[in-house]
């Protein structure tokens, strides 16, 4: 006589404590346990899960491919000056699983389930299932994994197995079901079968009885009733465990595998979801039944698709026809070019390098990538046309906001580094978050406006939304320079650039991997505590039209090391500066997210094309004296020649040594005080401190006379003063230029 499945499992779970010591010995040392803990998982929890689902046999085909794809581990450097790297591929959990069949079985099943469920709800459901099994078998409740540890294990498995393309398998199963139902245009296919989350009762029933099905294939049959999670049943039972199954949806039969069929899935209303374990010789009398569970936490679902073709899949899931998908994709790409394509006439001048504009080629490449197109027609842009017109409205299937959200996503992907775009094809992105994207960001893509546009920081938030899905909220990325989920990382590339002018304000980085430092893995890199220059440290250069502050003696500032700390789920990082003066502390710290925001807000004047010799920029502060002295002489010459137009904004104050500008600092302005020029030497540390001052203590809040616009222009160190002054007229009034 075969014992009830609950009793069998409960009996084995109660014996888990004894093998722990043997497992530790077999695994070599406590170093492995510590390494697993640093990745966020838990050694004991992994053993408990292995005892639950690790006894199931894995189909040889997927076993081979899964092992091949996840076995490789890699590291990516994100900065020359930071000891945080991106680790991708197998970590300690997967590396041990590759040597242990039970752990391998657990990892591959958990990885597949984690792709189809929200990790919090999956952890809750597994805990509930094990508690139910233990209670019915009078087992020891101490063997039930705690929620927090299980959640960490699920996340670790997801991160370390990100190389396996679960999206490809799920979409293939759903495509087969859809075609059997008559294709995407058939009303029968408008069912819930693409919702991948399993009902709680079905998930718990499979956890309890799948081993019985494998051990006694001729004497056991599993009957599932559900209208969601059908493709997950196919992946779990057929692809992972090698079982054959039949699906019945409105009298249509879809088969996976060859007879005998041990799993039967019948479409059923959600309130009737359940599982029955049956003996094929007596199908009228189920051995065990599990109906819809009342008061359960439930499972939650977030549909994900790979980045390549993401836009096309979204439109297809909105029930647009193939022709409508193609026309809609062309409109989205055309509109993105009209909004920020660099080929259109710029509002200031084509010589102003604004972070708003993106090359048309990059926008076209992003459009081809997102809509899986081989060719895109280059649009003819009518500058006089109303950019709000022409939004597709086929049968009301897509709202205006959804179309504009797709435009924002094209612009975002156009900012991704070229090499990264090729490598991130398999990145899983949430499809049901488009209507939750920040309204203020999406609406920036509605019309062409030189003052309102989706910049790099906005694109970072858009892509973070797509990657994080329901985990995304404003405060989570507000101070972040890197966010990571599903084994991928999105980050702003600002750490390695010495001078603010050189920071790339149109490039977003995307790499496979999780931020790691000395074995510890985190989900974010955020700004550490900041200590900024305060008004008592600054010299006011105020007048009736524009107020500007500068820090006397700031040219002597020095750039120190990068400070790194640990938060609950993030590394805290800040750049250290030293600026000695009589007021305030001598040290200051700025986070790289904040530093990136300053540079993104700033326009850039181009390198000059005159025949003046370029400067040889050194990395040593003391060696900036020669180039700085040369530029000071050039500034003084400009003031002498153009004394009718420009004048010094402030003279050294001989009565107060603490507020005295050094010989390598100058502040001058047009006589109508609409343009200011601040020079604090060629020392990058001084330029960063002055840039912070321009944004923290100058700007719209300090403007008089009702003015609301304020511009900051960055000038490269290899741009001569004459060209900088001449090109400054390309920006509107109320502009301050950091020479």
XYZ file of C-alpha atoms in Angstrom:
739
model
C 0.000 0.000 0.000
C 1.316 3.439 -0.947
C 1.363 5.950 1.917
C -0.443 9.281 1.397
C 1.796 11.816 -0.277
C 1.441 14.269 2.612
C 2.617 11.639 5.088
C 5.577 10.658 2.923
C 6.730 14.244 2.535
C 6.136 15.103 6.176
C 8.158 12.074 7.248
C 11.085 13.093 5.082
C 10.933 16.719 6.179
C 11.131 15.719 9.845
C 14.392 13.919 9.105
C 16.058 16.941 7.538
C 18.033 18.003 10.605
C 20.277 14.944 10.702
C 21.620 15.270 7.151
C 22.576 18.911 7.672
C 25.834 18.046 9.404
C 26.628 15.495 6.722
C 25.862 18.044 4.004
C 28.158 20.632 5.580
C 30.927 18.046 5.686
C 30.269 16.999 2.117
C 30.283 20.579 0.896
C 33.741 21.095 2.343
C 33.564 23.844 4.970
C 31.580 26.658 6.488
C 33.031 28.924 3.808
C 30.364 27.730 1.384
C 27.583 28.526 3.848
C 29.028 31.993 4.290
C 29.309 32.494 0.515
C 25.676 31.448 0.030
C 24.586 33.850 2.761
C 26.435 36.763 1.121
C 24.404 36.280 -2.060
C 21.175 36.656 -0.081
C 20.260 32.969 0.039
C 20.286 30.591 2.982
C 21.988 27.192 3.172
C 19.397 25.533 5.431
C 16.521 26.832 3.330
C 18.118 25.389 0.204
C 18.333 21.995 1.913
C 14.700 22.178 2.980
C 13.605 23.022 -0.553
C 15.779 20.233 -1.945
C 13.963 17.785 0.337
C 10.630 19.057 -0.989
C 11.132 19.261 -4.747
C 14.732 18.098 -5.211
C 13.653 14.454 -5.382
C 11.865 15.049 -8.703
C 13.692 13.787 -11.795
C 14.576 16.402 -14.414
C 14.014 15.770 -18.120
C 17.413 15.052 -19.759
C 16.930 17.614 -22.558
C 16.334 20.643 -20.372
C 18.845 19.320 -17.855
C 21.564 19.468 -20.494
C 20.665 22.916 -21.842
C 20.064 24.448 -18.415
C 23.401 23.187 -17.149
C 25.218 24.502 -20.214
C 23.665 27.969 -19.988
C 23.917 28.643 -16.252
C 27.272 26.991 -15.500
C 29.314 29.895 -16.832
C 30.107 32.724 -14.440
C 31.507 36.102 -15.389
C 32.512 39.442 -13.914
C 32.179 42.910 -15.439
C 34.040 45.981 -14.263
C 31.847 49.066 -13.960
C 34.589 51.406 -12.736
C 38.367 51.574 -12.523
C 38.101 53.342 -9.176
C 35.411 51.243 -7.490
C 35.790 47.774 -5.986
C 32.187 46.908 -6.887
C 31.810 44.585 -9.868
C 28.911 42.938 -11.677
C 28.764 39.179 -11.158
C 26.718 37.160 -13.608
C 26.053 33.482 -14.053
C 26.499 30.799 -11.462
C 27.135 31.778 -7.874
C 27.648 29.482 -4.886
C 24.057 28.179 -4.944
C 24.167 27.132 -8.593
C 27.778 25.946 -8.426
C 26.874 23.479 -5.689
C 23.707 22.499 -7.517
C 25.779 21.496 -10.533
C 27.440 18.878 -8.297
C 24.358 17.769 -6.344
C 21.341 16.239 -8.199
C 18.807 17.173 -5.503
C 19.976 20.781 -5.358
C 20.067 20.943 -9.168
C 16.481 19.705 -9.359
C 15.444 22.318 -6.792
C 17.257 25.170 -8.567
C 15.850 24.514 -12.042
C 12.274 24.188 -10.752
C 12.533 27.244 -8.533
C 14.041 29.232 -11.405
C 11.176 28.288 -13.725
C 8.518 29.102 -11.129
C 10.186 32.393 -10.212
C 9.921 33.544 -13.817
C 6.136 33.141 -13.745
C 5.362 34.496 -10.270
C 6.061 37.488 -8.099
C 8.774 36.321 -5.735
C 6.966 37.461 -2.557
C 3.779 35.595 -3.422
C 5.702 32.518 -4.556
C 7.580 32.424 -1.252
C 4.321 32.788 0.688
C 2.632 30.014 -1.271
C 5.519 27.570 -0.837
C 5.632 28.267 2.898
C 1.839 27.739 3.111
C 2.113 24.481 1.164
C 4.852 23.057 3.393
C 2.968 24.124 6.530
C -0.133 22.328 5.253
C 1.845 19.165 4.522
C 3.541 19.199 7.923
C 0.272 19.829 9.772
C -1.531 16.964 8.023
C 1.351 14.597 8.744
C 1.849 15.794 12.352
C 5.410 16.721 11.476
C 7.782 19.190 13.104
C 6.861 22.767 12.128
C 10.524 23.646 12.568
C 11.270 22.203 9.147
C 9.116 24.836 7.439
C 11.390 27.487 5.856
C 10.846 31.008 7.069
C 9.488 33.501 4.566
C 12.455 35.907 4.568
C 15.051 33.182 3.969
C 12.951 31.574 1.248
C 12.505 34.926 -0.465
C 16.280 35.396 -0.495
C 16.783 31.928 -1.957
C 14.256 32.587 -4.735
C 16.015 35.832 -5.623
C 19.433 34.180 -5.596
C 18.226 31.399 -7.910
C 16.674 33.941 -10.244
C 19.863 36.032 -10.370
C 22.225 33.107 -10.848
C 20.122 31.427 -13.556
C 19.299 34.579 -15.536
C 21.166 33.204 -18.564
C 18.465 30.604 -19.166
C 15.760 31.880 -21.512
C 12.559 31.001 -19.715
C 10.675 33.619 -21.749
C 11.441 31.652 -24.912
C 9.961 28.443 -23.468
C 6.868 30.131 -22.051
C 6.142 31.984 -25.280
C 6.604 28.799 -27.324
C 4.089 26.940 -25.141
C 1.611 29.824 -25.311
C 2.033 30.076 -29.069
C 1.203 26.379 -29.498
C -1.915 26.751 -27.368
C -2.968 29.897 -29.227
C -2.536 28.282 -32.628
C -4.576 25.278 -31.504
C -7.349 27.670 -30.496
C -7.405 29.237 -33.958
C -4.697 31.890 -33.815
C -4.603 35.342 -32.244
C -7.711 36.572 -34.112
C -9.915 33.731 -32.883
C -12.231 34.580 -30.012
C -11.347 31.318 -28.243
C -7.760 32.485 -27.863
C -8.865 35.541 -25.872
C -8.574 33.465 -22.724
C -6.521 33.689 -19.552
C -4.033 31.032 -20.644
C -1.283 33.673 -21.038
C -1.571 34.605 -17.368
C 1.248 32.504 -15.963
C 0.611 32.581 -12.206
C -0.715 29.308 -10.840
C -3.737 29.347 -8.537
C -2.662 28.628 -4.974
C -4.474 25.281 -4.815
C -2.885 24.115 -8.075
C 0.609 25.169 -7.018
C 0.276 23.426 -3.666
C -1.199 20.312 -5.240
C 1.694 20.036 -7.668
C 4.204 20.485 -4.841
C 2.566 17.641 -2.933
C 1.826 15.092 -5.648
C 4.282 15.433 -8.521
C 6.648 12.888 -6.986
C 3.829 10.377 -6.687
C 3.184 10.958 -10.383
C 6.817 10.261 -11.302
C 7.175 7.247 -8.994
C 3.930 5.533 -10.082
C 3.211 6.760 -13.644
C 0.888 3.831 -14.398
C -1.132 4.237 -11.231
C -1.394 7.973 -10.799
C -3.067 10.733 -12.793
C -3.238 14.395 -11.883
C -6.340 16.354 -12.866
C -5.902 20.146 -12.731
C -8.729 22.666 -12.972
C -7.690 26.267 -13.667
C -7.893 29.109 -16.167
C -4.534 30.706 -15.316
C -1.043 29.269 -15.063
C -1.672 26.811 -17.894
C 1.614 27.592 -19.646
C 3.400 27.272 -16.281
C 1.970 23.760 -15.895
C 3.335 22.943 -19.361
C 6.794 24.258 -18.490
C 6.957 22.611 -15.063
C 5.377 19.243 -15.783
C 6.366 18.690 -19.407
C 9.563 20.605 -20.143
C 11.217 20.366 -16.718
C 9.952 16.997 -15.422
C 9.326 15.251 -18.744
C 5.674 14.353 -18.047
C 3.124 14.230 -20.855
C -0.061 16.238 -20.498
C -3.324 17.105 -22.218
C -5.025 20.506 -22.051
C -8.777 20.904 -22.604
C -9.961 24.432 -23.434
C -13.546 24.733 -24.658
C -13.616 21.236 -26.154
C -10.300 21.737 -27.917
C -7.533 19.334 -26.949
C -3.851 20.308 -26.947
C -1.243 17.624 -26.288
C 2.308 18.002 -25.009
C 4.380 14.827 -25.194
C 3.438 11.267 -26.014
C 1.140 8.844 -24.237
C 0.629 7.947 -21.477
C -0.672 11.320 -20.315
C -0.347 11.656 -16.567
C -1.483 15.253 -16.296
C -4.821 16.568 -17.528
C -5.507 20.306 -17.446
C -9.089 21.449 -17.775
C -10.049 25.074 -18.175
C -12.153 26.082 -15.212
C -13.437 29.208 -13.544
C -11.033 30.656 -11.010
C -13.342 29.948 -8.055
C -13.369 26.269 -9.010
C -9.600 25.899 -9.309
C -8.259 22.736 -7.748
C -6.293 19.491 -8.107
C -7.285 15.855 -7.879
C -4.869 12.933 -7.574
C -6.480 9.905 -9.185
C -5.913 6.243 -9.951
C -6.490 5.666 -13.706
C -8.113 2.308 -12.869
C -10.743 4.080 -10.779
C -11.111 7.625 -12.208
C -14.476 8.216 -10.531
C -13.032 8.207 -7.009
C -10.131 10.661 -6.470
C -7.463 9.578 -3.997
C -6.923 13.148 -2.814
C -8.438 16.514 -3.692
C -7.376 20.069 -3.090
C -9.903 22.777 -3.860
C -9.626 26.561 -3.975
C -8.055 27.632 -0.691
C -9.915 30.306 1.223
C -8.038 33.083 3.019
C -4.811 32.232 1.215
C -2.353 34.960 0.313
C -2.720 34.050 -3.364
C -0.190 34.213 -6.151
C 0.599 37.269 -8.213
C 1.670 37.521 -11.801
C 3.773 39.888 -13.834
C 4.047 39.098 -17.516
C 7.605 39.407 -18.795
C 9.015 39.371 -22.280
C 12.541 39.602 -23.613
C 13.773 43.064 -24.533
C 14.226 42.226 -28.216
C 10.784 42.562 -29.790
C 9.305 43.878 -26.525
C 7.219 46.557 -28.258
C 5.835 44.146 -30.841
C 4.831 41.652 -28.137
C 3.095 44.411 -26.196
C 1.028 45.438 -29.229
C 0.211 41.808 -30.025
C -1.006 41.238 -26.474
C -3.232 44.308 -26.914
C -4.983 42.261 -29.646
C -3.748 44.347 -32.574
C -3.520 42.593 -35.909
C -0.166 42.018 -37.579
C -0.732 44.955 -39.950
C -1.752 47.205 -37.050
C 1.357 46.179 -35.119
C 3.583 47.160 -38.038
C 1.800 50.468 -38.605
C 1.825 51.240 -34.897
C 5.538 50.486 -34.641
C 6.263 52.843 -37.540
C 4.245 55.630 -35.872
C 6.090 55.173 -32.556
C 9.494 55.337 -34.263
C 8.494 58.352 -36.374
C 7.193 60.205 -33.339
C 10.358 59.531 -31.340
C 12.397 61.090 -34.165
C 10.090 64.097 -34.310
C 10.464 64.565 -30.559
C 14.239 64.368 -30.170
C 15.903 63.359 -33.422
C 19.192 65.218 -33.843
C 18.642 65.746 -37.563
C 15.892 68.305 -36.949
C 16.682 72.012 -36.529
C 17.826 72.685 -32.987
C 16.142 75.422 -31.003
C 19.349 77.119 -29.855
C 21.862 76.289 -32.540
C 23.332 73.176 -34.106
C 26.597 73.974 -32.296
C 25.040 73.604 -28.844
C 25.423 70.072 -27.543
C 22.127 69.544 -25.726
C 21.410 66.297 -23.838
C 17.943 66.415 -25.385
C 18.864 65.303 -28.885
C 19.659 61.763 -30.017
C 20.997 60.800 -33.418
C 18.389 59.560 -35.838
C 20.404 56.379 -36.456
C 20.267 55.461 -32.766
C 16.498 56.017 -32.669
C 16.014 53.852 -35.757
C 18.215 51.114 -34.259
C 16.218 51.206 -31.043
C 12.959 50.993 -32.998
C 14.153 47.986 -35.001
C 15.284 46.329 -31.759
C 12.056 46.885 -29.806
C 9.715 45.907 -32.632
C 11.911 43.142 -34.115
C 12.004 44.814 -37.515
C 14.529 44.192 -40.261
C 13.853 47.534 -41.885
C 12.314 50.845 -40.836
C 11.323 53.561 -43.254
C 13.085 56.823 -42.482
C 10.270 59.314 -41.935
C 9.886 62.668 -43.617
C 9.452 65.063 -40.724
C 6.962 67.874 -41.205
C 8.096 70.515 -38.728
C 4.821 72.381 -39.030
C 2.634 69.408 -38.183
C 0.976 69.047 -34.822
C 2.980 66.365 -33.035
C -0.082 65.311 -31.078
C -1.905 64.264 -34.228
C -1.837 60.881 -35.837
C -1.891 58.687 -32.717
C -3.312 55.308 -33.835
C -6.736 54.569 -32.394
C -7.692 51.140 -33.683
C -10.948 50.164 -31.983
C -9.788 51.801 -28.753
C -7.389 48.923 -28.025
C -4.570 51.298 -27.054
C -4.843 54.571 -25.157
C -2.888 57.691 -26.108
C -0.831 57.233 -22.946
C 0.188 53.708 -23.967
C 1.366 54.927 -27.375
C 3.374 57.733 -25.784
C 4.812 55.249 -23.271
C 6.137 53.200 -26.188
C 7.703 56.383 -27.603
C 9.402 56.970 -24.245
C 10.712 53.405 -24.328
C 12.155 53.851 -27.844
C 13.908 57.034 -26.709
C 15.182 55.179 -23.641
C 16.605 52.297 -25.668
C 18.181 54.753 -28.100
C 20.284 55.973 -25.165
C 21.609 52.484 -24.371
C 25.277 52.013 -25.258
C 25.582 50.346 -28.665
C 27.405 47.230 -27.433
C 24.996 46.876 -24.509
C 21.964 47.014 -26.809
C 23.223 43.983 -28.711
C 23.872 42.054 -25.486
C 20.607 42.822 -23.670
C 18.249 41.057 -26.090
C 17.293 38.472 -23.472
C 16.699 40.900 -20.596
C 13.211 40.114 -19.181
C 11.040 43.228 -18.966
C 7.629 43.634 -17.336
C 4.866 44.163 -19.888
C 2.044 45.190 -17.580
C 3.682 48.318 -16.185
C 3.331 50.697 -19.136
C 0.243 52.351 -17.698
C 2.098 52.772 -14.394
C 5.022 54.663 -15.908
C 5.381 58.153 -14.391
C 2.955 60.503 -16.134
C 5.385 63.412 -15.923
C 7.993 61.422 -17.885
C 5.666 59.989 -20.530
C 3.975 63.331 -21.210
C 7.374 64.797 -22.074
C 7.168 62.700 -25.242
C 3.908 64.255 -26.376
C 5.266 67.307 -28.155
C 8.570 68.835 -29.158
C 9.633 71.306 -26.493
C 13.171 72.565 -26.047
C 12.646 72.944 -22.292
C 10.685 69.767 -21.532
C 12.139 66.477 -22.727
C 12.981 62.972 -21.555
C 16.629 63.218 -20.504
C 19.070 60.483 -19.494
C 17.926 60.409 -15.864
C 14.314 60.073 -17.030
C 15.322 57.233 -19.355
C 17.081 55.551 -16.416
C 13.826 55.651 -14.457
C 11.804 54.336 -17.415
C 14.123 51.344 -17.893
C 14.191 50.754 -14.121
C 10.387 50.544 -14.216
C 10.505 47.940 -16.977
C 13.145 45.860 -15.189
C 11.813 46.114 -11.633
C 8.123 45.937 -12.501
C 5.921 46.067 -9.437
C 8.945 46.544 -7.188
C 9.504 49.953 -8.697
C 8.638 53.064 -6.720
C 10.030 56.593 -6.859
C 12.152 56.538 -3.722
C 13.740 53.236 -4.739
C 15.581 54.783 -7.698
C 15.557 58.447 -6.669
C 19.121 58.278 -5.317
C 20.303 55.266 -7.325
C 23.061 55.230 -9.909
C 22.522 51.483 -10.517
C 19.540 49.173 -10.066
C 19.554 45.424 -10.524
C 16.848 42.772 -10.878
C 16.382 39.439 -12.620
C 20.158 39.105 -12.964
C 20.524 42.343 -14.985
C 21.772 45.817 -14.052
C 20.965 49.260 -15.430
C 23.319 52.070 -14.470
C 24.439 55.621 -15.161
C 28.028 55.721 -16.357
C 29.402 58.652 -14.337
C 31.978 57.179 -11.968
C 35.101 56.990 -14.122
C 34.944 60.432 -15.708
C 37.294 62.966 -14.154
C 35.811 66.203 -15.477
C 32.080 67.068 -15.537
C 32.265 68.039 -19.232
C 33.325 64.488 -20.158
C 30.471 62.627 -18.432
C 28.321 60.989 -21.158
C 24.842 62.465 -20.768
C 23.284 60.458 -23.588
C 24.458 56.952 -22.711
C 22.711 54.403 -20.520
C 24.528 51.205 -19.567
C 22.866 47.774 -19.385
C 24.810 44.643 -18.463
C 24.035 41.170 -17.235
C 25.044 40.784 -13.601
C 24.431 41.807 -10.002
C 26.543 44.368 -8.100
C 28.930 42.545 -5.783
C 31.658 43.618 -3.373
C 33.850 41.092 -1.594
C 31.231 38.405 -2.143
C 28.282 40.478 -0.924
C 25.566 40.995 -3.511
C 23.170 43.940 -3.450
C 20.335 45.194 -5.641
C 21.371 48.849 -5.975
C 24.177 51.370 -5.834
C 22.907 54.591 -4.274
C 24.349 57.925 -3.204
C 25.927 57.944 0.224
C 25.508 60.760 2.765
C 26.398 64.091 1.188
C 28.144 67.126 2.607
C 27.874 70.128 0.268
C 29.161 73.679 0.191
C 26.964 76.048 2.169
C 26.315 79.750 1.656
C 28.805 80.867 4.340
C 31.496 79.187 2.221
C 30.538 81.143 -0.902
C 30.949 84.600 -2.363
C 27.758 86.200 -3.698
C 27.984 87.812 -7.130
C 24.426 89.127 -7.042
C 22.782 91.788 -9.137
C 19.317 92.788 -10.235
C 18.964 90.101 -12.908
C 20.886 87.007 -11.865
C 22.536 85.758 -8.707
C 25.652 83.633 -8.932
C 27.805 82.207 -6.165
C 31.383 81.020 -6.259
C 33.742 79.607 -3.653
C 36.942 81.695 -3.350
C 40.045 79.543 -3.347
C 38.196 76.523 -4.691
C 40.908 76.051 -7.342
C 42.994 74.473 -4.568
C 40.408 71.686 -4.053
C 41.516 68.078 -4.297
C 39.622 64.993 -5.364
C 39.951 62.152 -2.878
C 38.906 58.527 -2.908
C 35.481 56.950 -3.300
C 33.705 56.082 -0.059
C 31.667 52.850 -0.030
C 29.202 51.710 2.616
C 26.474 49.084 2.934
C 22.730 49.650 3.244
C 20.032 47.002 3.664
C 19.923 46.143 -0.043
C 22.342 48.658 -1.550
C 25.902 49.850 -1.664
C 26.223 53.507 -0.683
C 28.846 55.339 -2.726
C 30.132 58.923 -2.569
C 33.037 60.872 -4.068
C 35.259 62.626 -1.521
C 36.613 66.157 -2.072
C 38.882 68.358 0.044
C 38.605 72.151 0.020
C 40.330 73.909 2.908
C 39.082 77.304 4.007
C 38.245 79.129 7.210
C 34.501 78.399 7.120
C 32.944 74.963 7.352
C 34.522 71.494 7.198
C 37.432 70.894 4.816
C 35.854 67.778 3.248
C 32.820 67.361 1.024
C 31.111 64.286 -0.415
C 28.820 64.010 -3.425
C 26.963 60.963 -4.722
C 27.377 59.947 -8.349
C 23.622 60.101 -9.029
C 23.589 63.719 -7.949
C 26.734 64.475 -9.971
C 25.125 62.895 -13.035
C 22.000 65.007 -12.574
C 24.102 68.202 -12.609
C 25.785 67.253 -15.868
C 22.536 66.103 -17.513
C 20.893 69.436 -16.759
C 23.778 71.326 -18.349
C 24.198 72.218 -22.005
C 27.652 71.851 -23.521
C 29.519 74.194 -25.785
C 31.525 72.251 -28.367
C 35.277 72.076 -28.651
C 36.473 75.013 -30.691
C 37.771 74.539 -34.218
C 40.144 77.464 -34.255
C 43.898 77.100 -34.753
C 44.813 77.782 -31.121
C 46.859 74.939 -29.600
C 44.971 72.529 -27.391
C 45.807 72.076 -23.750
C 47.546 69.024 -22.396
C 45.355 68.001 -19.517
C 47.157 66.348 -16.613
C 45.672 64.213 -13.884
C 47.694 65.859 -11.133
C 46.194 68.912 -9.442
C 49.547 70.665 -9.067
C 50.253 70.248 -12.776
C 47.073 72.135 -13.732
C 48.845 75.387 -12.856
C 50.438 75.841 -16.301
C 47.282 75.317 -18.350
C 45.242 77.341 -15.845
C 47.662 80.267 -15.976
C 47.463 80.222 -19.759
C 43.676 80.356 -19.654
C 43.723 83.133 -17.033
C 45.864 85.182 -19.403
C 43.374 84.511 -22.199
C 40.465 85.611 -19.982
C 42.224 88.829 -19.045
C 42.918 89.470 -22.725
C 39.236 88.973 -23.619
C 38.201 91.404 -20.900
C 40.710 93.978 -22.115
C 39.691 93.721 -25.755
C 35.951 93.576 -25.049
C 35.754 95.947 -22.114
C 32.653 97.542 -23.587
C 30.787 94.226 -23.390
C 32.264 92.317 -20.437
C 33.567 93.208 -17.006
C 34.815 91.467 -13.895
C 31.914 90.406 -11.705
C 33.989 90.493 -8.526
C 37.406 91.688 -7.496
C 39.554 89.961 -4.852
C 38.624 91.191 -1.384
C 41.902 92.175 0.231
C 40.255 92.802 3.601
C 39.136 89.218 4.137
C 41.723 86.558 3.334
C 39.171 83.772 3.743
C 37.062 85.218 0.901
C 39.853 86.001 -1.500
C 39.820 84.549 -5.008
C 43.061 82.919 -6.036
C 45.148 83.951 -9.015
C 43.702 81.013 -10.976
C 40.058 82.053 -10.552
C 37.993 84.557 -12.482
C 34.316 85.517 -12.600
C 33.206 87.934 -15.298
C 29.886 88.807 -16.899
C 28.270 90.699 -19.703
C 27.483 94.221 -18.649
C 23.752 93.552 -18.939
C 24.340 90.670 -16.493
C 22.554 88.088 -18.652
C 25.663 85.930 -19.072
C 28.170 84.923 -16.413
C 31.467 83.130 -16.874
C 33.058 81.327 -13.946
C 36.580 79.968 -14.125
C 38.022 78.035 -11.182
C 41.153 76.681 -12.927
C 41.425 73.506 -15.000
C 41.355 71.441 -11.815
C 38.427 68.959 -12.203
C 37.853 68.829 -8.431
C 37.304 72.600 -8.400
C 35.013 72.365 -11.420
C 32.839 69.731 -9.687
C 32.533 71.857 -6.554
C 31.639 74.939 -8.593
C 29.090 72.984 -10.672
C 27.405 71.864 -7.461
C 27.272 75.490 -6.351
C 25.624 76.568 -9.593
C 22.784 74.097 -9.029
C 22.459 74.213 -5.246
C 22.609 77.965 -4.719
C 21.778 79.534 -8.079
C 18.817 79.059 -10.328
C 15.145 79.969 -10.692
C 14.589 80.396 -6.968
C 17.205 83.161 -6.841
C 16.221 84.999 -9.993
C 14.702 88.470 -9.712
C 12.304 90.370 -11.926
C 9.990 87.403 -12.535
C 12.514 85.410 -14.559
C 11.925 81.672 -14.472
C 14.599 80.238 -16.801
C 18.176 79.539 -15.851
C 20.817 77.776 -17.898
C 24.171 76.255 -17.088
C 26.674 75.711 -19.865
C 29.737 73.512 -19.557
C 32.875 74.368 -21.501
C 35.495 71.730 -22.176
C 39.026 72.306 -20.981
C 40.289 72.202 -24.583
C 37.968 75.001 -25.680
C 39.597 78.404 -25.945
C 38.118 81.378 -24.131
C 37.409 83.329 -27.334
C 35.282 80.526 -28.802
C 33.517 79.906 -25.499
C 32.533 83.562 -25.160
C 31.411 83.753 -28.784
C 29.360 80.505 -28.621
C 27.779 81.531 -25.325
C 25.394 83.694 -27.346
C 23.815 80.493 -28.676
C 22.089 79.933 -25.342
C 19.225 82.132 -24.127
C 19.782 84.843 -21.487
C 20.237 84.034 -17.792
C 23.061 81.596 -18.464
C 26.142 80.789 -16.412
C 29.097 79.128 -18.103
C 31.691 77.052 -16.292
C 34.864 77.666 -18.286
